[in-house]
Amino acid sequence: MKLPLSFYTRSDVVQIAQELLGKILVTRIDGQLSSGMIVETEAYCGENDKACHANNGRRTKRTEIMFQEGGKAYVYLCYGIHHLFNVTTNVDGLADAVLVRGLEPIEGLDLMMERRKMKRLGNKLSSGPGSLSKALGITTKMYGQDLTGDTLWIEDRGIELKPINIKVGKRVGVDYAEEDALKPWRFVIRNNLWTSKPAV
DNA sequence: CTAACGATTCGCT
DNA sequence: GCGAATCGTTAGT
């Protein structure tokens, strides 16, 4: 079943990041379905987290969506090349988000491989935030998409993870955030092939 | 208006 | 393992 708005509007973004492991991220573009299980996430908190784009009152055109009510897609371009997909959380006025960094493909394998221009299936297909966005066809056109809509959404298919199967670590690529770079806000599924590089 | 840089990936060595 | 690719956003002039 599709996750309800109430899943996203809760206040503990770190908790939500952890719960998103094992959920299914789905896109439907031009009638074509593709999906995968979320195997890696990172939490970003608007208040008190220098790694977050919206930290320190930076409410700009780009970060605006994070300040609104949760349950929307925050997509932005990184290094001029890669589209990174985030889920916004919390209530109106609080800019929290969860970055999805790894996906285990489930449906639409051919479509994903075509988008990624890969000849053979490999874990590079959708591990890493830029890669999975491209595999699912997520671009900045999806900015602000409602996750309770029918283009881009997240499902719960009853997959349950025990705490022992979840690894926790510091976030990737945020060394500039000083002391906040050390926060244990990265969650990955243990022994899953589809997580991005540095295993915690 | 201008300049600097990033929540990265890929290809080559 | 290392470096280039590449452009929107941001902050400062």
mmCIF file of C-alpha atoms (C1' of nucleotides) in Angstrom:
data_model
loop_
_atom_site.group_PDB
_atom_site.id
_atom_site.type_symbol
_atom_site.label_atom_id
_atom_site.label_comp_id
_atom_site.label_asym_id
_atom_site.label_seq_id
_atom_site.Cartn_x
_atom_site.Cartn_y
_atom_site.Cartn_z
ATOM 1 C CA MET A 1 0.000 0.000 0.000
ATOM 2 C CA LYS A 2 1.023 3.561 -0.681
ATOM 3 C CA LEU A 3 2.441 5.424 2.311
ATOM 4 C CA PRO A 4 -0.047 8.034 3.594
ATOM 5 C CA LEU A 5 0.732 11.706 4.089
ATOM 6 C CA SER A 6 0.835 11.107 7.848
ATOM 7 C CA PHE A 7 3.997 8.998 7.391
ATOM 8 C CA TYR A 8 5.885 12.029 6.104
ATOM 9 C CA THR A 9 4.587 14.785 8.317
ATOM 10 C CA ARG A 10 6.046 13.332 11.519
ATOM 11 C CA SER A 11 8.762 15.351 13.210
ATOM 12 C CA ASP A 12 11.602 12.828 13.635
ATOM 13 C CA VAL A 13 13.366 12.814 10.247
ATOM 14 C CA VAL A 14 16.049 10.403 11.477
ATOM 15 C CA GLN A 15 13.395 7.887 12.459
ATOM 16 C CA ILE A 16 11.672 8.283 9.093
ATOM 17 C CA ALA A 17 14.969 7.758 7.248
ATOM 18 C CA GLN A 18 15.399 4.471 9.063
ATOM 19 C CA GLU A 19 11.820 3.377 8.394
ATOM 20 C CA LEU A 20 12.157 4.053 4.678
ATOM 21 C CA LEU A 21 14.584 1.133 4.382
ATOM 22 C CA GLY A 22 12.710 -1.797 2.837
ATOM 23 C CA LYS A 23 9.988 0.419 1.350
ATOM 24 C CA ILE A 24 9.374 0.493 -2.405
ATOM 25 C CA LEU A 25 10.013 3.617 -4.473
ATOM 26 C CA VAL A 26 7.892 3.678 -7.631
ATOM 27 C CA THR A 27 7.705 5.973 -10.674
ATOM 28 C CA ARG A 28 5.168 5.948 -13.496
ATOM 29 C CA ILE A 29 6.314 7.988 -16.458
ATOM 30 C CA ASP A 30 4.394 7.959 -19.751
ATOM 31 C CA GLY A 31 2.505 4.970 -18.417
ATOM 32 C CA GLN A 32 5.701 3.010 -17.825
ATOM 33 C CA LEU A 33 6.282 1.641 -14.344
ATOM 34 C CA SER A 34 9.624 1.202 -12.630
ATOM 35 C CA SER A 35 10.372 0.509 -8.998
ATOM 36 C CA GLY A 36 12.898 -0.660 -6.437
ATOM 37 C CA MET A 37 13.377 -1.297 -2.739
ATOM 38 C CA ILE A 38 15.080 1.458 -0.782
ATOM 39 C CA VAL A 39 18.293 0.061 0.733
ATOM 40 C CA GLU A 40 20.136 3.225 1.754
ATOM 41 C CA THR A 41 19.044 6.621 3.105
ATOM 42 C CA GLU A 42 20.407 9.711 4.827
ATOM 43 C CA ALA A 43 18.558 12.194 7.039
ATOM 44 C CA TYR A 44 18.923 15.969 6.666
ATOM 45 C CA CYS A 45 17.482 18.360 9.197
ATOM 46 C CA GLY A 46 16.797 22.015 8.435
ATOM 47 C CA GLU A 47 17.289 23.047 12.048
ATOM 48 C CA ASN A 48 20.626 22.238 13.607
ATOM 49 C CA ASP A 49 22.327 20.522 10.658
ATOM 50 C CA LYS A 50 24.908 22.378 8.597
ATOM 51 C CA ALA A 51 24.856 19.669 5.931
ATOM 52 C CA CYS A 52 21.272 20.530 4.976
ATOM 53 C CA HIS A 53 20.747 22.956 2.107
ATOM 54 C CA ALA A 54 18.012 24.672 4.078
ATOM 55 C CA ASN A 55 20.062 25.129 7.249
ATOM 56 C CA ASN A 56 20.530 28.534 8.822
ATOM 57 C CA GLY A 57 17.384 30.033 7.359
ATOM 58 C CA ARG A 58 18.380 29.468 3.740
ATOM 59 C CA ARG A 59 14.874 29.556 2.376
ATOM 60 C CA THR A 60 15.485 30.075 -1.339
ATOM 61 C CA LYS A 61 13.776 29.084 -4.549
ATOM 62 C CA ARG A 62 15.626 25.753 -4.501
ATOM 63 C CA THR A 63 14.990 24.827 -0.859
ATOM 64 C CA GLU A 64 11.459 26.210 -0.705
ATOM 65 C CA ILE A 65 9.843 22.794 -1.037
ATOM 66 C CA MET A 66 11.583 21.519 2.102
ATOM 67 C CA PHE A 67 9.929 24.218 4.160
ATOM 68 C CA GLN A 68 6.486 23.122 3.080
ATOM 69 C CA GLU A 69 4.541 20.223 4.510
ATOM 70 C CA GLY A 70 6.292 16.824 4.114
ATOM 71 C CA GLY A 71 5.489 14.192 1.520
ATOM 72 C CA LYS A 72 6.912 16.001 -1.518
ATOM 73 C CA ALA A 73 9.887 15.278 -3.785
ATOM 74 C CA TYR A 74 12.942 17.509 -3.453
ATOM 75 C CA VAL A 75 15.072 16.964 -6.557
ATOM 76 C CA TYR A 76 18.115 19.031 -7.368
ATOM 77 C CA LEU A 77 21.098 19.024 -9.672
ATOM 78 C CA CYS A 78 24.512 18.216 -8.236
ATOM 79 C CA TYR A 79 27.847 18.800 -9.952
ATOM 80 C CA GLY A 80 25.887 19.994 -12.961
ATOM 81 C CA ILE A 81 25.243 16.386 -13.935
ATOM 82 C CA HIS A 82 23.408 14.342 -11.351
ATOM 83 C CA HIS A 83 19.833 14.566 -10.155
ATOM 84 C CA LEU A 84 19.512 13.726 -6.464
ATOM 85 C CA PHE A 85 16.171 12.606 -5.067
ATOM 86 C CA ASN A 86 14.972 13.479 -1.566
ATOM 87 C CA VAL A 87 11.721 13.036 0.333
ATOM 88 C CA THR A 88 10.631 16.038 2.350
ATOM 89 C CA THR A 89 9.288 15.442 5.842
ATOM 90 C CA ASN A 90 7.850 17.282 8.857
ATOM 91 C CA VAL A 91 5.188 19.967 8.953
ATOM 92 C CA ASP A 92 4.961 23.306 7.181
ATOM 93 C CA GLY A 93 7.818 25.592 8.243
ATOM 94 C CA LEU A 94 10.349 22.893 9.210
ATOM 95 C CA ALA A 95 12.799 21.961 6.434
ATOM 96 C CA ASP A 96 13.648 18.285 6.919
ATOM 97 C CA ALA A 97 14.361 15.750 4.158
ATOM 98 C CA VAL A 98 15.599 12.216 3.527
ATOM 99 C CA LEU A 99 18.065 11.519 0.719
ATOM 100 C CA VAL A 100 17.649 8.148 -1.004
ATOM 101 C CA ARG A 101 21.089 6.782 -1.869
ATOM 102 C CA GLY A 102 20.496 3.174 -2.895
ATOM 103 C CA LEU A 103 17.790 1.071 -4.568
ATOM 104 C CA GLU A 104 17.371 -2.650 -5.317
ATOM 105 C CA PRO A 105 15.528 -2.889 -8.667
ATOM 106 C CA ILE A 106 12.195 -4.715 -8.661
ATOM 107 C CA GLU A 107 10.071 -3.721 -11.646
ATOM 108 C CA GLY A 108 10.971 -2.134 -14.988
ATOM 109 C CA LEU A 109 14.506 -3.522 -15.188
ATOM 110 C CA ASP A 110 14.671 -3.096 -18.956
ATOM 111 C CA LEU A 111 13.458 0.461 -18.703
ATOM 112 C CA MET A 112 16.040 1.303 -16.057
ATOM 113 C CA MET A 113 18.867 -0.244 -18.011
ATOM 114 C CA GLU A 114 17.811 1.665 -21.088
ATOM 115 C CA ARG A 115 17.754 4.956 -19.158
ATOM 116 C CA ARG A 116 21.210 4.195 -17.769
ATOM 117 C CA LYS A 117 22.450 2.886 -21.131
ATOM 118 C CA MET A 118 23.727 -0.314 -19.572
ATOM 119 C CA LYS A 119 24.043 -3.569 -21.485
ATOM 120 C CA ARG A 120 24.223 -5.931 -18.552
ATOM 121 C CA LEU A 121 22.591 -5.798 -15.173
ATOM 122 C CA GLY A 122 24.936 -4.748 -12.393
ATOM 123 C CA ASN A 123 24.712 -3.092 -9.027
ATOM 124 C CA LYS A 124 25.847 0.177 -10.585
ATOM 125 C CA LEU A 125 22.355 0.393 -12.099
ATOM 126 C CA SER A 126 20.795 2.016 -9.066
ATOM 127 C CA SER A 127 23.331 2.299 -6.240
ATOM 128 C CA GLY A 128 24.227 5.887 -5.504
ATOM 129 C CA PRO A 129 21.857 8.874 -5.419
ATOM 130 C CA GLY A 130 22.609 10.112 -8.942
ATOM 131 C CA SER A 131 22.340 6.639 -10.439
ATOM 132 C CA LEU A 132 19.022 5.616 -8.950
ATOM 133 C CA SER A 133 17.421 8.896 -9.947
ATOM 134 C CA LYS A 134 18.455 8.344 -13.537
ATOM 135 C CA ALA A 135 17.344 4.700 -13.442
ATOM 136 C CA LEU A 136 13.850 5.672 -12.319
ATOM 137 C CA GLY A 137 13.648 8.653 -14.653
ATOM 138 C CA ILE A 138 13.642 11.193 -11.826
ATOM 139 C CA THR A 139 14.742 14.683 -12.919
ATOM 140 C CA THR A 140 14.293 18.224 -11.674
ATOM 141 C CA LYS A 141 10.969 18.183 -13.516
ATOM 142 C CA MET A 142 9.783 16.083 -10.576
ATOM 143 C CA TYR A 143 10.639 18.876 -8.145
ATOM 144 C CA GLY A 144 7.755 19.336 -5.754
ATOM 145 C CA GLN A 145 5.879 16.226 -6.887
ATOM 146 C CA ASP A 146 3.324 15.054 -4.350
ATOM 147 C CA LEU A 147 4.297 11.560 -3.117
ATOM 148 C CA THR A 148 0.674 10.658 -2.562
ATOM 149 C CA GLY A 149 0.014 11.247 -6.265
ATOM 150 C CA ASP A 150 0.287 8.747 -9.144
ATOM 151 C CA THR A 151 3.582 9.712 -10.814
ATOM 152 C CA LEU A 152 6.054 9.186 -8.010
ATOM 153 C CA TRP A 153 5.312 7.455 -4.725
ATOM 154 C CA ILE A 154 6.543 5.076 -2.000
ATOM 155 C CA GLU A 155 4.837 1.808 -1.060
ATOM 156 C CA ASP A 156 4.943 -0.473 1.956
ATOM 157 C CA ARG A 157 4.879 -4.080 0.769
ATOM 158 C CA GLY A 158 5.196 -5.578 4.217
ATOM 159 C CA ILE A 159 8.958 -6.020 4.215
ATOM 160 C CA GLU A 160 10.136 -5.941 7.806
ATOM 161 C CA LEU A 161 13.731 -5.359 8.810
ATOM 162 C CA LYS A 162 15.186 -6.309 12.133
ATOM 163 C CA PRO A 163 17.496 -3.758 13.768
ATOM 164 C CA ILE A 164 20.393 -6.154 13.344
ATOM 165 C CA ASN A 165 19.998 -5.884 9.572
ATOM 166 C CA ILE A 166 20.359 -2.110 9.587
ATOM 167 C CA LYS A 167 23.758 -0.479 9.618
ATOM 168 C CA VAL A 168 24.233 3.104 10.811
ATOM 169 C CA GLY A 169 27.046 5.457 9.848
ATOM 170 C CA LYS A 170 28.053 9.006 9.078
ATOM 171 C CA ARG A 171 26.817 10.629 5.925
ATOM 172 C CA VAL A 172 28.737 10.710 2.661
ATOM 173 C CA GLY A 173 30.132 13.804 0.954
ATOM 174 C CA VAL A 174 29.287 16.310 3.677
ATOM 175 C CA ASP A 175 32.711 16.931 5.219
ATOM 176 C CA TYR A 176 32.146 20.663 4.823
ATOM 177 C CA ALA A 177 29.434 20.497 7.507
ATOM 178 C CA GLU A 178 31.991 20.487 10.351
ATOM 179 C CA GLU A 179 30.709 18.757 13.486
ATOM 180 C CA ASP A 180 27.427 17.836 11.819
ATOM 181 C CA ALA A 181 29.328 15.702 9.307
ATOM 182 C CA LEU A 182 29.857 13.157 12.062
ATOM 183 C CA LYS A 183 26.195 12.615 12.866
ATOM 184 C CA PRO A 184 25.152 8.946 12.474
ATOM 185 C CA TRP A 185 22.331 9.740 10.091
ATOM 186 C CA ARG A 186 23.072 7.302 7.289
ATOM 187 C CA PHE A 187 21.164 4.028 7.211
ATOM 188 C CA VAL A 188 21.877 1.024 4.989
ATOM 189 C CA ILE A 189 20.556 -2.531 4.812
ATOM 190 C CA ARG A 190 23.246 -4.967 5.891
ATOM 191 C CA ASN A 191 24.691 -7.253 3.236
ATOM 192 C CA ASN A 192 22.720 -5.696 0.411
ATOM 193 C CA LEU A 193 24.483 -5.455 -2.955
ATOM 194 C CA TRP A 194 22.650 -2.310 -3.994
ATOM 195 C CA THR A 195 24.030 0.171 -1.470
ATOM 196 C CA SER A 196 26.513 2.842 -2.550
ATOM 197 C CA LYS A 197 30.229 2.429 -2.025
ATOM 198 C CA PRO A 198 31.657 2.936 1.468
ATOM 199 C CA ALA A 199 30.087 0.243 3.591
ATOM 200 C CA VAL A 200 29.884 1.594 7.097
ATOM 201 C "C1'" DC B 1 26.367 40.608 -12.782
ATOM 202 C "C1'" DT B 2 30.134 37.515 -11.668
ATOM 203 C "C1'" DA B 3 32.642 33.812 -9.589
ATOM 204 C "C1'" DA B 4 33.031 29.623 -6.912
ATOM 205 C "C1'" DC B 5 31.510 25.175 -5.832
ATOM 206 C "C1'" DG B 6 28.843 20.939 -4.841
ATOM 207 C "C1'" DA B 7 24.323 15.459 -0.497
ATOM 208 C "C1'" DT B 8 28.630 12.524 -7.651
ATOM 209 C "C1'" DT B 9 29.756 9.326 -11.317
ATOM 210 C "C1'" DC B 10 32.455 7.305 -14.921
ATOM 211 C "C1'" DG B 11 36.349 6.086 -17.462
ATOM 212 C "C1'" DC B 12 41.033 5.399 -17.685
ATOM 213 C "C1'" DT B 13 45.445 3.760 -15.409
ATOM 214 C "C1'" DG C 1 43.135 5.054 -7.248
ATOM 215 C "C1'" DC C 2 42.564 9.564 -9.611
ATOM 216 C "C1'" DG C 3 40.739 13.318 -12.185
ATOM 217 C "C1'" DA C 4 37.525 15.368 -15.457
ATOM 218 C "C1'" DA C 5 32.837 16.530 -16.610
ATOM 219 C "C1'" DT C 6 29.429 20.384 -16.222
ATOM 220 C "C1'" DC C 7 25.735 23.883 -14.743
ATOM 221 C "C1'" DG C 8 22.233 25.600 -11.402
ATOM 222 C "C1'" DT C 9 22.379 27.877 -7.066
ATOM 223 C "C1'" DT C 10 24.315 30.922 -3.912
ATOM 224 C "C1'" DA C 11 26.429 34.783 -1.994
ATOM 225 C "C1'" DG C 12 28.945 38.678 -2.678
ATOM 226 C "C1'" DT C 13 30.243 42.878 -5.794
#
